[in-house]
Amino acid sequence: MDAQSHSEIGQYVPVVMLFLLAVLITGGMLLGSVLLGQRGRRSKIKDTAYECGMIPVGRGGARLSVKFYLVAMLFILFDIEVVFLYPWAVVYRELLAQPATANVIFFAMLSFLGVLLVGYVYALKRKAFDWRS
Amino acid sequence: MAWFNQLDPTTQFVLLSAAKVVPVAMILLGLVAYTVLAERKICAAMQDRIGPNRAGPFGIWQPISDAVKAFFKEDFTPDHVRKVYFWLAPAIVMIPALLTIAVIPFGSQLGQQKMVIADLNVGVLYTFGIVSLGVYGIVLAGYAANSKYPFMGGIRASAQMISYEIAMGMSVIPVFLIVGDLNLSRVVGSQAGTVAWLPVLPNWTVFQSPMLALSFAIFLVAAFAETNRLPFDLPEAEQELAGGYNIEYSSIKFALFFMGEYANMIAASAMMVTLFFGGWTLPLFGLDAPATTLFGGLLHIGIFVGKVLVMLVIFIWVRWMWPRFRYDQLMDLGWKRMLPVALANIVVTAAWLWLRA
């Protein structure tokens, strides 16, 4: 292969092509349905929100349990942790092979996970993960 | 092929990429259509029914007739929806679903070409990034509908998907601890041969050690949750939410959500095959090494597709075997069971490697 395909940005050219194709397929389908689809009559009842045949009461967006927001916050916390784990996992064996770094790479991540474990246990004890309370 | 060799390398690269991108996307869409048919047929068999059998022998034209029907139905946009997002949401579900397959090596080589759309060195990170984008489509669909059931479905879906994304992301870390590379071609390459402890079994990641088998178990459960399949289909829960985030949609927009779900399922299956079941390798007849002949290359693609089909049948099978979880059970499983187990799995694998070094 040539230099182009090995350059960092060049690798992403096929991804962009796939993206454009995906947009084309999806857009084409949406457009096709507009062009080919039946035109039905509108009526007041047809325009109401579907609630199993009842006349809708109140606004569309219902108020949610605060638990959902809590889950979103905890997700950000733990997802960042996962992102940090990936680079560590990739270099782990390489650095283990060298005596100078073998203990550092293991215990450094162990301490990182330890700190997060404390946070996890705290969230667990404060019943952040208990859906029914 | 003389004219091709005269072109400059950049044009050659773009043309070759196009020659891979277009067939792969088309095959994926075809596979989506026929997975739906397979689902209906298998479901029918399990419930002692016949299933679709009118359109052609064994109903093989059913997906085509379904697609035609979806196109010709009324594309109705109710008055109360948020119009822009209402149109955007199906596209945002479908596009990431098609993009996920870009980094998955679906075969070894055809001629000089590696059978992968983009051989990215960040491989898995790309997949997880794109998979996360799928959440937006579903949340947006729930929000755009501006109605109670879809909104509830969208919110449930987002909470569920982000919860299991953590378990999913953590579950594969032991694999990368052992392989030491995020590039999926090299992950597949590391699975050639037979395992050390029992030379009959292939050297696939699942068989290599108990930690990696556990990795697979967590990944499998998380994949079911990520694709909103039963036993984790709470966002759709017909009996509670009458269909969830896609209630207000009709015609092809509804079909796009459906196709997105199946495309995600195929991507998840392909991911599992690549990470845990040796990708295109088979430890027989020297099929572990990249192919040198055209036939060998095609055979590798066939092996990969065959493994993906087996995973898809498992997905379908599970759907019709298990009842749905309750929402608090779902959250309990994700946060209180799978997350600590995945974390412990990482520590145990790391410690094991450290002791051996």
Short mmCIF file of C-alpha atoms in Angstrom, two decimals:
data_model
loop_
_atom_site.label_atom_id
_atom_site.label_comp_id
_atom_site.label_asym_id
_atom_site.label_seq_id
_atom_site.Cartn_x
_atom_site.Cartn_y
_atom_site.Cartn_z
CA MET A 1 0.00 0.00 0.00
CA ASP A 2 0.97 3.62 -0.44
CA ALA A 3 1.81 6.40 1.96
CA GLN A 4 -1.68 7.86 1.74
CA SER A 5 -3.47 4.92 3.30
CA HIS A 6 -0.95 4.70 6.12
CA SER A 7 -1.18 8.32 7.15
CA GLU A 8 -3.31 8.91 10.22
CA ILE A 9 -5.97 11.00 8.51
CA GLY A 10 -5.94 8.96 5.29
CA GLN A 11 -7.21 5.96 7.26
CA TYR A 12 -10.46 7.76 7.90
CA VAL A 13 -11.27 8.40 4.24
CA PRO A 14 -13.21 5.10 3.91
CA VAL A 15 -15.11 5.93 7.11
CA VAL A 16 -16.17 9.25 5.60
CA MET A 17 -17.20 7.44 2.42
CA LEU A 18 -19.28 4.99 4.42
CA PHE A 19 -20.83 7.91 6.30
CA LEU A 20 -21.78 9.64 3.06
CA LEU A 21 -23.26 6.42 1.73
CA ALA A 22 -25.23 5.92 4.96
CA VAL A 23 -26.56 9.49 4.73
CA LEU A 24 -27.48 8.89 1.10
CA ILE A 25 -29.30 5.63 1.87
CA THR A 26 -31.18 7.07 4.85
CA GLY A 27 -31.99 10.35 3.10
CA GLY A 28 -33.09 8.49 0.00
CA MET A 29 -35.42 6.32 2.03
CA LEU A 30 -36.97 9.30 3.82
CA LEU A 31 -37.41 11.13 0.52
CA GLY A 32 -38.73 8.04 -1.25
CA SER A 33 -41.42 7.64 1.34
CA VAL A 34 -42.50 11.27 0.89
CA LEU A 35 -42.66 10.89 -2.89
CA LEU A 36 -44.29 7.47 -3.00
CA GLY A 37 -46.40 7.50 0.13
CA GLN A 38 -50.15 7.82 0.18
CA ARG A 39 -51.63 11.19 0.99
CA GLY A 40 -54.23 10.75 3.70
CA ARG A 41 -56.74 13.20 5.06
CA ARG A 42 -55.88 15.07 8.24
CA SER A 43 -58.32 15.38 11.05
CA LYS A 44 -58.23 16.70 14.57
CA ILE A 45 -58.43 13.25 16.10
CA LYS A 46 -55.69 11.89 13.82
CA ASP A 47 -53.38 14.67 14.95
CA THR A 48 -53.65 13.85 18.65
CA ALA A 49 -50.91 11.98 20.45
CA TYR A 50 -51.42 8.23 20.57
CA GLU A 51 -52.46 7.17 24.02
CA CYS A 52 -54.36 4.00 23.31
CA GLY A 53 -57.45 5.87 22.17
CA MET A 54 -57.86 8.16 25.18
CA ILE A 55 -57.98 11.91 24.65
CA PRO A 56 -54.54 13.09 25.88
CA VAL A 57 -54.50 15.05 29.12
CA GLY A 58 -51.78 17.58 29.90
CA ARG A 59 -48.51 18.22 28.12
CA GLY A 60 -46.48 15.67 26.19
CA GLY A 61 -43.35 15.62 28.28
CA ALA A 62 -44.18 14.00 31.60
CA ARG A 63 -42.13 14.78 34.69
CA LEU A 64 -39.48 12.19 35.32
CA SER A 65 -38.06 10.50 38.36
CA VAL A 66 -34.86 12.18 39.52
CA LYS A 67 -33.24 8.74 39.30
CA PHE A 68 -32.80 9.12 35.56
CA TYR A 69 -30.69 12.24 36.05
CA LEU A 70 -28.68 10.49 38.72
CA VAL A 71 -27.94 7.63 36.36
CA ALA A 72 -26.75 10.09 33.72
CA MET A 73 -24.36 11.70 36.20
CA LEU A 74 -22.98 8.39 37.39
CA PHE A 75 -22.56 7.32 33.78
CA ILE A 76 -20.29 10.26 32.99
CA LEU A 77 -18.20 9.45 36.05
CA PHE A 78 -17.68 5.79 35.21
CA ASP A 79 -17.43 6.22 31.47
CA ILE A 80 -14.47 8.55 31.90
CA GLU A 81 -12.90 5.87 34.05
CA VAL A 82 -13.34 3.36 31.23
CA VAL A 83 -11.76 5.76 28.74
CA PHE A 84 -8.71 6.04 31.00
CA LEU A 85 -8.46 2.27 31.21
CA TYR A 86 -8.06 1.73 27.46
CA PRO A 87 -4.64 3.32 26.94
CA TRP A 88 -3.44 1.59 30.08
CA ALA A 89 -4.63 -1.78 28.80
CA VAL A 90 -2.84 -1.31 25.48
CA VAL A 91 0.59 -0.58 26.92
CA TYR A 92 0.23 -2.85 29.95
CA ARG A 93 2.12 -5.91 28.70
CA GLU A 94 4.80 -3.85 27.02
CA LEU A 95 5.60 -2.07 30.27
CA LEU A 96 5.31 -5.26 32.34
CA ALA A 97 8.09 -6.77 30.26
CA GLN A 98 10.51 -4.09 31.47
CA PRO A 99 11.55 -4.56 35.12
CA ALA A 100 11.81 -0.79 35.67
CA THR A 101 8.14 -0.13 34.92
CA ALA A 102 6.52 -3.48 35.76
CA ASN A 103 5.42 -2.57 39.29
CA VAL A 104 4.62 1.04 38.46
CA ILE A 105 2.11 0.19 35.72
CA PHE A 106 0.32 -2.37 37.89
CA PHE A 107 0.09 -0.44 41.15
CA ALA A 108 -0.62 2.90 39.50
CA MET A 109 -3.78 1.56 37.92
CA LEU A 110 -4.63 -0.38 41.08
CA SER A 111 -4.60 2.84 43.08
CA PHE A 112 -6.68 4.60 40.40
CA LEU A 113 -9.25 1.82 40.52
CA GLY A 114 -9.08 1.87 44.32
CA VAL A 115 -10.06 5.53 44.45
CA LEU A 116 -12.96 4.89 42.09
CA LEU A 117 -14.00 1.87 44.11
CA VAL A 118 -14.36 4.15 47.15
CA GLY A 119 -16.63 6.39 45.06
CA TYR A 120 -18.61 3.41 43.88
CA VAL A 121 -19.09 2.06 47.41
CA TYR A 122 -20.17 5.55 48.53
CA ALA A 123 -22.76 5.75 45.74
CA LEU A 124 -23.90 2.23 46.60
CA LYS A 125 -24.28 3.04 50.30
CA ARG A 126 -26.15 6.28 49.55
CA LYS A 127 -28.56 4.10 47.58
CA ALA A 128 -27.84 5.87 44.29
CA PHE A 129 -28.26 2.56 42.49
CA ASP A 130 -31.47 1.56 44.30
CA TRP A 131 -34.23 2.17 41.82
CA ARG A 132 -37.14 1.47 44.18
CA SER A 133 -36.23 3.67 47.15
CA MET B 1 -6.02 -3.66 -14.89
CA ALA B 2 -3.38 -1.60 -16.68
CA TRP B 3 -5.44 1.58 -16.49
CA PHE B 4 -5.81 1.08 -12.75
CA ASN B 5 -2.06 0.88 -12.17
CA GLN B 6 -1.54 4.13 -14.05
CA LEU B 7 -3.66 6.09 -11.58
CA ASP B 8 -1.94 7.87 -8.73
CA PRO B 9 -1.98 6.08 -5.35
CA THR B 10 -4.54 8.39 -3.77
CA THR B 11 -7.11 7.76 -6.49
CA GLN B 12 -6.38 4.04 -6.31
CA PHE B 13 -6.95 4.06 -2.57
CA VAL B 14 -10.23 5.94 -2.91
CA LEU B 15 -11.47 3.61 -5.66
CA LEU B 16 -10.52 0.49 -3.72
CA SER B 17 -12.23 1.86 -0.62
CA ALA B 18 -15.37 2.57 -2.63
CA ALA B 19 -15.21 -0.98 -3.97
CA LYS B 20 -15.32 -2.21 -0.38
CA VAL B 21 -17.73 0.33 1.14
CA VAL B 22 -20.59 -0.06 -1.34
CA PRO B 23 -20.88 -3.89 -1.35
CA VAL B 24 -20.46 -4.08 2.43
CA ALA B 25 -23.24 -1.55 3.03
CA MET B 26 -25.51 -3.32 0.52
CA ILE B 27 -24.83 -6.74 2.05
CA LEU B 28 -25.47 -5.30 5.51
CA LEU B 29 -28.84 -3.91 4.40
CA GLY B 30 -29.72 -7.23 2.77
CA LEU B 31 -28.71 -9.05 5.92
CA VAL B 32 -30.89 -6.68 7.97
CA ALA B 33 -33.89 -7.47 5.76
CA TYR B 34 -33.36 -11.20 5.99
CA THR B 35 -32.63 -11.18 9.72
CA VAL B 36 -36.12 -9.77 10.16
CA LEU B 37 -37.48 -12.67 8.12
CA ALA B 38 -35.35 -15.16 10.06
CA GLU B 39 -36.64 -13.67 13.29
CA ARG B 40 -40.24 -14.11 12.19
CA LYS B 41 -39.63 -17.64 10.96
CA ILE B 42 -37.75 -18.78 14.08
CA CYS B 43 -40.31 -17.12 16.33
CA ALA B 44 -43.09 -18.89 14.44
CA ALA B 45 -41.31 -22.23 14.76
CA MET B 46 -40.85 -21.74 18.50
CA GLN B 47 -44.50 -20.84 18.95
CA ASP B 48 -45.65 -23.71 16.72
CA ARG B 49 -46.88 -21.43 13.97
CA ILE B 50 -45.94 -21.32 10.27
CA GLY B 51 -44.79 -17.72 9.95
CA PRO B 52 -44.66 -15.72 6.72
CA ASN B 53 -45.18 -18.13 3.81
CA ARG B 54 -47.23 -16.22 1.20
CA ALA B 55 -44.59 -14.16 -0.63
CA GLY B 56 -42.56 -16.75 -2.50
CA PRO B 57 -41.39 -20.16 -1.25
CA PHE B 58 -40.84 -20.03 2.55
CA GLY B 59 -41.72 -16.34 2.39
CA ILE B 60 -38.38 -15.32 0.92
CA TRP B 61 -39.84 -12.25 -0.82
CA GLN B 62 -41.44 -11.07 2.42
CA PRO B 63 -38.72 -8.48 3.26
CA ILE B 64 -39.09 -6.94 -0.22
CA SER B 65 -42.84 -6.74 0.00
CA ASP B 66 -42.52 -5.25 3.50
CA ALA B 67 -40.16 -2.58 2.18
CA VAL B 68 -42.47 -1.72 -0.73
CA LYS B 69 -45.39 -1.53 1.65
CA ALA B 70 -43.45 0.78 4.00
CA PHE B 71 -42.65 3.13 1.13
CA PHE B 72 -46.23 3.35 -0.11
CA LYS B 73 -47.86 3.90 3.28
CA GLU B 74 -48.88 7.38 4.34
CA ASP B 75 -45.92 9.27 5.78
CA PHE B 76 -47.86 10.99 8.53
CA THR B 77 -46.37 13.73 10.68
CA PRO B 78 -48.82 14.46 13.52
CA ASP B 79 -49.48 18.06 14.38
CA HIS B 80 -48.13 17.96 17.93
CA VAL B 81 -44.61 16.70 17.15
CA ARG B 82 -41.41 18.75 16.98
CA LYS B 83 -41.00 18.57 13.22
CA VAL B 84 -37.23 18.92 12.70
CA TYR B 85 -36.28 16.38 15.32
CA PHE B 86 -39.10 14.13 14.22
CA TRP B 87 -37.45 13.85 10.80
CA LEU B 88 -33.92 13.76 12.14
CA ALA B 89 -34.37 10.98 14.72
CA PRO B 90 -34.83 7.97 12.36
CA ALA B 91 -31.76 9.06 10.39
CA ILE B 92 -29.71 9.42 13.58
CA VAL B 93 -30.67 5.88 14.59
CA MET B 94 -29.88 4.40 11.18
CA ILE B 95 -26.61 6.16 10.25
CA PRO B 96 -24.49 5.09 13.29
CA ALA B 97 -25.90 1.59 12.95
CA LEU B 98 -24.45 1.41 9.44
CA LEU B 99 -21.18 3.05 10.46
CA THR B 100 -20.27 0.60 13.22
CA ILE B 101 -19.09 -2.09 10.81
CA ALA B 102 -16.34 0.10 9.32
CA VAL B 103 -13.54 -1.24 11.54
CA ILE B 104 -14.57 -4.89 11.67
CA PRO B 105 -12.36 -7.20 9.56
CA PHE B 106 -14.88 -9.33 7.69
CA GLY B 107 -12.26 -11.43 5.90
CA SER B 108 -8.51 -11.76 5.55
CA GLN B 109 -7.42 -10.69 2.08
CA LEU B 110 -8.67 -10.65 -1.48
CA GLY B 111 -5.61 -10.20 -3.67
CA GLN B 112 -3.57 -7.50 -1.92
CA GLN B 113 -6.55 -5.88 -0.23
CA LYS B 114 -7.24 -6.35 3.48
CA MET B 115 -10.92 -7.12 3.93
CA VAL B 116 -11.77 -4.31 6.32
CA ILE B 117 -13.20 -0.94 5.37
CA ALA B 118 -10.95 1.14 7.60
CA ASP B 119 -8.07 -0.55 9.42
CA LEU B 120 -8.01 2.03 12.21
CA ASN B 121 -5.46 1.71 14.99
CA VAL B 122 -8.09 2.89 17.49
CA GLY B 123 -10.47 0.13 16.29
CA VAL B 124 -12.62 -0.60 19.28
CA LEU B 125 -12.72 2.97 20.56
CA TYR B 126 -14.24 3.98 17.22
CA THR B 127 -16.91 1.31 17.57
CA PHE B 128 -17.83 2.33 21.10
CA GLY B 129 -17.92 5.97 20.04
CA ILE B 130 -20.27 5.32 17.15
CA VAL B 131 -22.47 2.95 19.16
CA SER B 132 -22.94 5.68 21.78
CA LEU B 133 -24.27 8.00 19.08
CA GLY B 134 -27.16 5.61 18.53
CA VAL B 135 -28.57 6.70 21.90
CA TYR B 136 -29.17 10.21 20.59
CA GLY B 137 -31.50 9.01 17.85
CA ILE B 138 -33.69 7.18 20.32
CA VAL B 139 -33.76 9.98 22.90
CA LEU B 140 -34.50 12.46 20.13
CA ALA B 141 -37.33 10.28 18.82
CA GLY B 142 -38.87 10.21 22.29
CA TYR B 143 -38.47 13.96 22.69
CA ALA B 144 -39.64 14.83 19.17
CA ALA B 145 -42.88 12.89 19.53
CA ASN B 146 -43.96 15.30 22.30
CA SER B 147 -46.25 12.69 23.75
CA LYS B 148 -46.13 10.62 26.93
CA TYR B 149 -45.40 7.04 25.90
CA PRO B 150 -42.63 7.84 23.41
CA PHE B 151 -41.03 10.23 25.88
CA MET B 152 -41.00 7.56 28.58
CA GLY B 153 -39.60 5.02 26.11
CA GLY B 154 -36.84 7.38 24.99
CA ILE B 155 -35.80 8.17 28.56
CA ARG B 156 -35.83 4.53 29.56
CA ALA B 157 -33.74 3.66 26.53
CA SER B 158 -31.13 6.28 27.28
CA ALA B 159 -30.78 5.29 30.94
CA GLN B 160 -30.53 1.63 29.99
CA MET B 161 -28.06 2.13 27.17
CA ILE B 162 -25.69 4.34 29.11
CA SER B 163 -25.79 1.98 32.10
CA TYR B 164 -24.82 -1.03 30.04
CA GLU B 165 -22.31 0.87 27.97
CA ILE B 166 -20.07 1.04 31.03
CA ALA B 167 -20.26 -2.70 31.61
CA MET B 168 -19.66 -3.26 27.90
CA GLY B 169 -16.66 -0.94 27.77
CA MET B 170 -15.13 -2.55 30.87
CA SER B 171 -15.80 -6.12 29.84
CA VAL B 172 -13.45 -6.00 26.85
CA ILE B 173 -10.49 -4.45 28.69
CA PRO B 174 -9.08 -7.88 29.73
CA VAL B 175 -8.98 -8.77 26.02
CA PHE B 176 -6.84 -5.73 25.29
CA LEU B 177 -4.69 -6.37 28.34
CA ILE B 178 -3.77 -9.68 26.77
CA VAL B 179 -3.63 -8.66 23.11
CA GLY B 180 -2.09 -5.24 23.74
CA ASP B 181 -3.65 -3.62 20.67
CA LEU B 182 -6.94 -1.91 19.86
CA ASN B 183 -6.69 -2.65 16.14
CA LEU B 184 -9.24 -5.36 15.37
CA SER B 185 -7.20 -6.95 12.57
CA ARG B 186 -4.43 -7.62 15.05
CA VAL B 187 -6.95 -8.86 17.64
CA VAL B 188 -8.09 -11.42 15.08
CA GLY B 189 -4.48 -12.25 14.17
CA SER B 190 -3.71 -13.05 17.81
CA GLN B 191 -6.40 -15.75 17.82
CA ALA B 192 -4.78 -18.08 15.29
CA GLY B 193 -3.86 -21.66 16.22
CA THR B 194 -5.15 -23.74 19.13
CA VAL B 195 -5.25 -22.94 22.85
CA ALA B 196 -2.32 -23.90 25.05
CA TRP B 197 -4.26 -25.84 27.69
CA LEU B 198 -6.21 -28.05 25.27
CA PRO B 199 -4.77 -28.21 21.74
CA VAL B 200 -8.08 -29.36 20.22
CA LEU B 201 -9.89 -26.10 20.89
CA PRO B 202 -9.21 -23.08 18.68
CA ASN B 203 -7.19 -20.26 20.21
CA TRP B 204 -10.23 -17.97 20.32
CA THR B 205 -10.33 -15.39 23.07
CA VAL B 206 -13.28 -17.04 24.89
CA PHE B 207 -11.34 -20.26 25.33
CA GLN B 208 -8.04 -18.71 26.38
CA SER B 209 -8.76 -18.20 30.08
CA PRO B 210 -11.69 -18.08 32.54
CA MET B 211 -11.31 -14.29 32.82
CA LEU B 212 -11.79 -13.88 29.11
CA ALA B 213 -14.79 -16.22 29.13
CA LEU B 214 -16.28 -13.99 31.83
CA SER B 215 -15.49 -10.98 29.64
CA PHE B 216 -17.53 -12.54 26.89
CA ALA B 217 -20.44 -13.30 29.22
CA ILE B 218 -20.61 -9.68 30.36
CA PHE B 219 -20.22 -8.40 26.82
CA LEU B 220 -23.02 -10.65 25.59
CA VAL B 221 -25.48 -9.47 28.24
CA ALA B 222 -24.48 -5.84 27.66
CA ALA B 223 -24.93 -6.30 23.91
CA PHE B 224 -28.51 -7.44 24.46
CA ALA B 225 -29.15 -4.37 26.59
CA GLU B 226 -27.46 -2.03 24.11
CA THR B 227 -29.52 -3.26 21.20
CA ASN B 228 -32.74 -3.05 23.25
CA ARG B 229 -33.51 -6.69 22.65
CA LEU B 230 -35.50 -8.91 24.94
CA PRO B 231 -34.91 -9.61 27.88
CA PHE B 232 -33.96 -5.91 27.99
CA ASP B 233 -36.53 -4.40 25.64
CA LEU B 234 -38.04 -2.06 28.23
CA PRO B 235 -37.83 0.99 25.96
CA GLU B 236 -40.26 -0.70 23.61
CA ALA B 237 -42.28 -2.78 26.08
CA GLU B 238 -45.43 -3.13 23.99
CA GLN B 239 -47.61 -4.03 26.95
CA GLU B 240 -46.60 -0.98 28.99
CA LEU B 241 -45.65 1.69 26.48
CA ALA B 242 -47.46 0.41 23.39
CA GLY B 243 -44.16 0.46 21.45
CA GLY B 244 -42.09 3.16 23.14
CA TYR B 245 -40.18 5.82 21.27
CA ASN B 246 -41.50 4.91 17.82
CA ILE B 247 -45.27 5.15 18.48
CA GLU B 248 -45.87 8.37 16.58
CA TYR B 249 -43.91 7.21 13.54
CA SER B 250 -45.35 5.69 10.42
CA SER B 251 -44.22 4.31 7.05
CA ILE B 252 -40.48 4.25 6.29
CA LYS B 253 -39.56 6.28 9.38
CA PHE B 254 -40.86 3.48 11.55
CA ALA B 255 -39.03 0.98 9.35
CA LEU B 256 -35.79 2.93 9.83
CA PHE B 257 -35.95 2.42 13.61
CA PHE B 258 -36.60 -1.24 13.03
CA MET B 259 -33.74 -1.57 10.56
CA GLY B 260 -31.46 0.38 12.89
CA GLU B 261 -32.15 -2.12 15.65
CA TYR B 262 -31.31 -5.06 13.41
CA ALA B 263 -28.22 -3.36 11.97
CA ASN B 264 -27.04 -2.78 15.55
CA MET B 265 -27.69 -6.41 16.31
CA ILE B 266 -25.57 -7.47 13.33
CA ALA B 267 -22.81 -5.07 14.35
CA ALA B 268 -22.86 -6.44 17.90
CA SER B 269 -22.68 -10.00 16.56
CA ALA B 270 -19.79 -9.09 14.27
CA MET B 271 -18.05 -7.44 17.21
CA MET B 272 -18.44 -10.52 19.38
CA VAL B 273 -17.19 -12.78 16.60
CA THR B 274 -14.17 -10.53 16.07
CA LEU B 275 -13.25 -10.09 19.72
CA PHE B 276 -14.08 -13.48 21.15
CA PHE B 277 -14.58 -16.05 18.37
CA GLY B 278 -11.58 -15.54 16.15
CA GLY B 279 -13.12 -13.41 13.41
CA TRP B 280 -12.50 -15.04 10.04
CA THR B 281 -10.14 -17.73 11.39
CA LEU B 282 -10.76 -21.44 11.70
CA PRO B 283 -8.02 -23.68 13.15
CA LEU B 284 -8.50 -26.23 10.36
CA PHE B 285 -6.77 -26.70 7.00
CA GLY B 286 -4.49 -23.71 7.57
CA LEU B 287 -7.38 -21.24 7.53
CA ASP B 288 -5.73 -19.25 10.34
CA ALA B 289 -3.32 -17.43 8.08
CA PRO B 290 -4.37 -14.59 5.76
CA ALA B 291 -5.53 -16.03 2.45
CA THR B 292 -3.19 -16.06 -0.55
CA THR B 293 -5.69 -17.18 -3.17
CA LEU B 294 -8.96 -15.64 -4.28
CA PHE B 295 -10.87 -18.73 -3.16
CA GLY B 296 -9.25 -18.61 0.27
CA GLY B 297 -10.19 -14.96 0.61
CA LEU B 298 -13.81 -15.67 -0.24
CA LEU B 299 -13.81 -18.66 2.11
CA HIS B 300 -12.66 -16.40 4.97
CA ILE B 301 -15.49 -13.98 4.28
CA GLY B 302 -17.84 -16.96 4.27
CA ILE B 303 -16.51 -18.19 7.63
CA PHE B 304 -16.95 -14.74 9.14
CA VAL B 305 -20.51 -14.37 7.85
CA GLY B 306 -21.29 -17.89 9.06
CA LYS B 307 -20.13 -17.07 12.59
CA VAL B 308 -22.13 -13.83 12.57
CA LEU B 309 -25.25 -15.76 11.50
CA VAL B 310 -24.79 -18.16 14.43
CA MET B 311 -24.63 -15.20 16.82
CA LEU B 312 -27.74 -13.69 15.20
CA VAL B 313 -29.66 -16.92 15.70
CA ILE B 314 -28.66 -16.79 19.39
CA PHE B 315 -29.99 -13.20 19.57
CA ILE B 316 -33.30 -14.29 18.03
CA TRP B 317 -33.50 -17.44 20.10
CA VAL B 318 -33.00 -15.52 23.36
CA ARG B 319 -35.68 -13.03 22.38
CA TRP B 320 -38.36 -15.70 22.18
CA MET B 321 -37.15 -17.67 25.22
CA TRP B 322 -37.00 -15.13 28.02
CA PRO B 323 -39.54 -12.81 29.65
CA ARG B 324 -38.76 -9.15 30.14
CA PHE B 325 -36.90 -7.75 33.15
CA ARG B 326 -38.51 -5.24 35.50
CA TYR B 327 -36.86 -1.81 35.33
CA ASP B 328 -35.36 -1.89 38.83
CA GLN B 329 -33.98 -5.39 38.14
CA LEU B 330 -32.41 -4.10 34.95
CA MET B 331 -30.68 -1.24 36.74
CA ASP B 332 -29.63 -3.55 39.59
CA LEU B 333 -28.06 -5.99 37.16
CA GLY B 334 -26.19 -3.26 35.32
CA TRP B 335 -24.88 -1.19 38.20
CA LYS B 336 -24.68 -3.62 41.14
CA ARG B 337 -23.74 -6.88 39.45
CA MET B 338 -22.08 -6.41 36.07
CA LEU B 339 -20.09 -3.27 36.84
CA PRO B 340 -18.28 -4.67 39.93
CA VAL B 341 -17.77 -8.04 38.24
CA ALA B 342 -16.28 -6.38 35.14
CA LEU B 343 -14.05 -4.24 37.36
CA ALA B 344 -12.89 -7.27 39.36
CA ASN B 345 -12.24 -9.08 36.11
CA ILE B 346 -9.89 -6.32 34.98
CA VAL B 347 -8.00 -6.37 38.28
CA VAL B 348 -7.70 -10.17 38.31
CA THR B 349 -6.45 -10.28 34.73
CA ALA B 350 -3.94 -7.50 35.38
CA ALA B 351 -2.73 -9.18 38.59
CA TRP B 352 -2.38 -12.52 36.82
CA LEU B 353 -0.26 -10.97 34.08
CA TRP B 354 1.78 -9.10 36.70
CA LEU B 355 2.49 -12.28 38.68
CA ARG B 356 3.59 -14.10 35.55
CA ALA B 357 5.91 -11.30 34.42
#
